[in-house]
Short mmCIF file of C-alpha atoms in Angstrom, two decimals:
data_model
loop_
_atom_site.label_atom_id
_atom_site.label_comp_id
_atom_site.label_asym_id
_atom_site.label_seq_id
_atom_site.Cartn_x
_atom_site.Cartn_y
_atom_site.Cartn_z
CA SER A 1 -112.85 91.52 10.17
CA PRO A 2 -115.68 92.84 12.39
CA GLY A 3 -114.51 93.40 15.94
CA ILE A 4 -110.88 92.74 15.01
CA GLY A 5 -109.90 95.15 12.23
CA SER A 6 -107.48 94.47 9.41
CA TYR A 7 -104.49 93.20 11.39
CA THR A 8 -105.21 89.62 10.37
CA VAL A 9 -103.26 86.91 8.58
CA LEU A 10 -104.88 85.34 5.53
CA GLY A 11 -104.67 81.57 5.26
CA GLU A 12 -106.36 78.69 3.53
CA LEU A 13 -107.41 75.09 4.16
CA LEU A 14 -107.52 72.39 1.50
CA LEU A 15 -110.51 70.14 2.24
CA SER A 16 -112.19 67.20 0.55
CA MET A 17 -115.72 68.32 1.50
CA PRO A 18 -117.89 71.08 0.01
CA LEU A 19 -118.50 74.15 2.18
CA THR A 20 -121.15 76.82 1.94
CA PRO A 21 -119.37 80.16 1.59
CA ASP A 22 -120.12 83.04 3.92
CA LYS A 23 -121.84 86.10 2.57
CA PRO A 24 -119.36 88.82 1.51
CA LEU A 25 -118.93 91.57 4.09
CA ARG A 26 -120.38 94.92 3.19
CA SER A 27 -118.10 97.92 3.17
CA ARG A 28 -117.82 99.68 6.52
CA CYS A 29 -115.44 102.42 5.42
CA GLY A 30 -118.07 105.01 4.58
CA ARG A 31 -116.37 108.19 3.39
CA CYS A 32 -113.13 107.48 5.22
CA ASP A 33 -110.08 107.83 2.98
CA LEU A 34 -107.34 108.08 5.63
CA CYS A 35 -105.42 105.13 4.19
CA ILE A 36 -105.37 106.68 0.71
CA LYS A 37 -104.03 109.97 2.08
CA ALA A 38 -101.48 108.29 4.37
CA CYS A 39 -99.77 106.04 1.82
CA PRO A 40 -96.27 107.49 1.26
CA THR A 41 -95.99 106.30 -2.34
CA GLY A 42 -99.61 106.70 -3.45
CA ALA A 43 -100.04 102.94 -3.82
CA ILE A 44 -103.73 103.03 -2.85
CA VAL A 45 -105.00 104.47 -6.11
CA ALA A 46 -108.74 104.23 -5.35
CA PRO A 47 -110.98 102.79 -2.60
CA TYR A 48 -110.11 99.08 -2.24
CA VAL A 49 -107.60 99.28 -5.10
CA VAL A 50 -103.86 98.92 -4.43
CA ASP A 51 -101.15 99.23 -7.05
CA ALA A 52 -98.77 96.68 -5.52
CA ARG A 53 -95.92 97.95 -7.67
CA ARG A 54 -95.87 101.12 -5.55
CA CYS A 55 -96.52 99.49 -2.15
CA ILE A 56 -93.58 99.81 0.25
CA SER A 57 -94.22 96.34 1.67
CA TYR A 58 -93.93 94.87 -1.81
CA LEU A 59 -90.93 97.00 -2.71
CA THR A 60 -88.96 96.20 0.43
CA ILE A 61 -89.77 92.49 0.63
CA GLU A 62 -90.89 90.97 -2.64
CA ARG A 63 -89.71 93.07 -5.57
CA ARG A 64 -86.70 91.68 -7.37
CA GLY A 65 -84.05 93.97 -8.76
CA ALA A 66 -83.63 97.72 -8.46
CA ILE A 67 -86.22 100.13 -7.06
CA PRO A 68 -87.76 102.70 -9.46
CA ASN A 69 -86.09 106.10 -9.01
CA ASP A 70 -89.36 107.97 -8.48
CA LEU A 71 -90.14 105.88 -5.39
CA LYS A 72 -86.82 105.76 -3.53
CA GLU A 73 -87.17 109.04 -1.66
CA LYS A 74 -90.87 108.41 -0.94
CA MET A 75 -89.97 105.10 0.70
CA GLY A 76 -88.21 107.01 3.48
CA ARG A 77 -86.46 104.89 6.09
CA TRP A 78 -88.65 101.79 5.86
CA VAL A 79 -86.43 98.71 5.57
CA PHE A 80 -88.94 95.87 5.84
CA GLY A 81 -92.60 96.49 5.13
CA CYS A 82 -94.85 99.45 5.95
CA ASP A 83 -98.03 99.65 8.02
CA ARG A 84 -99.09 103.26 7.44
CA CYS A 85 -102.48 102.28 5.99
CA GLN A 86 -103.08 99.96 8.93
CA GLU A 87 -101.96 102.48 11.52
CA VAL A 88 -104.41 105.19 10.41
CA CYS A 89 -107.43 102.89 9.93
CA PRO A 90 -110.06 103.70 12.57
CA ARG A 91 -111.00 100.01 12.79
CA ASN A 92 -107.54 99.19 14.11
CA GLN A 93 -107.31 101.86 16.79
CA PRO A 94 -108.70 99.71 19.65
CA TRP A 95 -105.88 97.23 19.06
CA LEU A 96 -103.16 99.76 18.45
CA ASN A 97 -104.00 101.63 21.66
CA GLN A 98 -103.78 98.54 23.86
CA GLU A 99 -100.89 97.98 26.23
CA LEU A 100 -99.74 94.57 25.06
CA PRO A 101 -96.93 92.56 26.65
CA GLN A 102 -93.64 92.66 24.79
CA ASN A 103 -91.48 89.73 23.87
CA GLU A 104 -88.33 91.07 25.51
CA PRO A 105 -85.77 88.77 23.82
CA LEU A 106 -87.29 89.49 20.41
CA THR A 107 -87.42 93.23 21.09
CA GLN A 108 -83.78 93.26 22.18
CA ARG A 109 -82.67 91.39 19.07
CA ALA A 110 -84.54 93.78 16.81
CA GLN A 111 -83.00 96.82 18.53
CA ASN A 112 -79.53 95.53 17.66
CA PHE A 113 -80.14 95.98 13.94
CA SER A 114 -78.98 99.46 13.10
CA LEU A 115 -79.04 100.53 9.46
CA GLY A 116 -75.26 100.34 9.42
CA THR A 117 -75.33 96.79 10.78
CA LEU A 118 -77.81 95.69 8.13
CA LEU A 119 -75.87 97.35 5.33
CA THR A 120 -72.53 95.77 6.16
CA MET A 121 -73.65 92.40 7.58
CA SER A 122 -72.15 89.14 6.34
CA ASP A 123 -74.24 86.30 4.94
CA ASP A 124 -73.67 84.35 8.16
CA TYR A 125 -74.91 87.27 10.28
CA TYR A 126 -78.02 87.52 8.12
CA VAL A 127 -78.83 83.80 8.32
CA ASN A 128 -78.18 83.52 12.07
CA LYS A 129 -79.38 86.89 13.37
CA VAL A 130 -81.78 88.57 10.93
CA TRP A 131 -83.46 85.77 9.04
CA PRO A 132 -84.92 84.08 12.16
CA LEU A 133 -86.99 87.25 12.72
CA ALA A 134 -88.46 87.03 9.21
CA PHE A 135 -88.13 83.36 8.41
CA TYR A 136 -90.93 83.38 5.81
CA ILE A 137 -88.64 85.09 3.30
CA SER A 138 -85.65 83.63 1.52
CA ARG A 139 -82.52 82.75 3.47
CA LYS A 140 -80.64 84.08 0.44
CA ASN A 141 -82.17 87.56 0.65
CA ALA A 142 -79.43 89.42 2.54
CA ALA A 143 -78.78 91.69 -0.44
CA LYS A 144 -82.40 92.87 -0.33
CA TRP A 145 -82.01 94.01 3.28
CA GLN A 146 -78.68 95.66 2.47
CA MET A 147 -80.22 97.56 -0.45
CA ASN A 148 -83.08 98.75 1.75
CA ALA A 149 -80.66 99.84 4.46
CA ALA A 150 -78.58 101.79 1.92
CA ARG A 151 -81.67 103.67 0.73
CA ALA A 152 -82.75 104.40 4.30
CA LEU A 153 -79.31 105.82 5.11
CA GLY A 154 -79.56 108.12 2.10
CA ASN A 155 -83.02 109.27 3.14
CA GLN A 156 -81.81 110.07 6.66
CA GLY A 157 -79.98 113.06 5.22
CA ASP A 158 -77.03 112.63 7.59
CA PRO A 159 -73.63 113.25 5.92
CA ASP A 160 -72.02 111.07 8.61
CA ASN A 161 -73.47 108.11 6.69
CA VAL A 162 -71.21 108.78 3.68
CA PRO A 163 -68.20 106.64 4.82
CA LEU A 164 -70.45 103.66 5.55
CA LEU A 165 -72.11 103.93 2.14
CA ILE A 166 -68.75 104.27 0.39
CA GLN A 167 -67.54 101.11 2.12
CA SER A 168 -70.44 99.04 0.79
CA PHE A 169 -70.34 100.84 -2.56
CA ASN A 170 -66.78 99.61 -3.00
CA ASP A 171 -67.04 96.19 -1.36
CA SER A 172 -70.51 94.72 -2.00
CA PRO A 173 -70.66 91.90 -4.56
CA HIS A 174 -74.33 92.73 -5.28
CA GLU A 175 -75.10 95.25 -7.99
CA ILE A 176 -78.45 96.21 -6.46
CA VAL A 177 -76.63 97.17 -3.24
CA ARG A 178 -73.90 99.14 -5.03
CA GLY A 179 -76.51 100.85 -7.16
CA MET A 180 -78.51 101.92 -4.12
CA CYS A 181 -75.35 103.09 -2.36
CA ALA A 182 -74.64 105.26 -5.40
CA TRP A 183 -78.14 106.76 -5.21
CA SER A 184 -77.77 107.48 -1.49
CA LEU A 185 -74.34 109.05 -1.96
CA GLY A 186 -75.92 111.33 -4.53
CA GLN A 187 -78.64 112.25 -2.04
CA LEU A 188 -76.14 113.10 0.68
CA GLY A 189 -73.67 114.82 -1.66
CA GLY A 190 -70.33 116.33 -0.75
CA ALA A 191 -66.83 116.09 -2.16
CA ARG A 192 -66.06 112.68 -0.67
CA ALA A 193 -69.25 111.15 -2.04
CA ARG A 194 -68.62 112.62 -5.50
CA ALA A 195 -65.04 111.34 -5.55
CA ALA A 196 -66.21 107.82 -4.68
CA LEU A 197 -68.85 107.89 -7.41
CA GLU A 198 -66.47 109.16 -10.05
CA GLY A 199 -63.79 106.67 -9.01
CA ARG A 200 -65.97 103.60 -9.58
CA TRP A 201 -67.75 104.62 -12.78
CA SER A 202 -65.30 102.90 -15.14
CA GLN A 203 -65.35 99.67 -13.09
CA GLU A 204 -69.10 99.16 -13.03
CA ASN A 205 -71.74 97.49 -15.18
CA ASP A 206 -74.52 99.38 -16.95
CA LEU A 207 -77.02 99.21 -14.06
CA VAL A 208 -74.67 100.71 -11.48
CA ARG A 209 -73.19 103.17 -13.98
CA SER A 210 -76.66 104.53 -14.61
CA GLU A 211 -77.15 105.04 -10.86
CA ILE A 212 -73.73 106.73 -10.61
CA GLU A 213 -74.54 109.11 -13.46
CA ASN A 214 -77.87 110.05 -11.90
CA ALA A 215 -76.23 110.48 -8.51
CA LEU A 216 -73.53 112.78 -9.89
CA GLU A 217 -76.20 115.04 -11.38
CA ILE A 218 -77.95 115.22 -7.99
CA SER A 219 -74.84 115.78 -5.89
#
């Protein structure tokens, strides 16, 4: 949007009267391809063309089920969305460089959500603490956040995360969470992680078993 950039929210109005549409905006990108180069997963496959199946915002918020193996490491430590393409866009720099007032209560609440907290949170904690910050998604989506937190812990590369991942690997009722814990344990490796993976293989369903087998090859 001229003078604003791309940090806008799309909406719509349903009206009973005809309206004359505006003329389409011409491209103002020129030869700039910073967003294409910055995308961690290569989701921007050509100018103005996004493969949503590879977009971290889609993968962390909207995709149902497990994450494709070739994208997990590329998704890094993002837990909810990704703004890399927005952050590098020259049209957004005037806004990004402004000193804007912070909502202190909201900032404080967000700072309380460590990856470990998100991974091990109860359904009540999610509904009362996390969901109000992202109320436009499902109240029943705690497992999605837990899966994203498990992947982020694996991508941190810190072996101190192993006990936390083992706890959720053993206790979570959600197969997508246990599967991601298995992947992250494989990424971090070590004798304790391998023992946990081997110990649960016979108890799991096909989806989690596949993750365990892949993780054992990595670790």
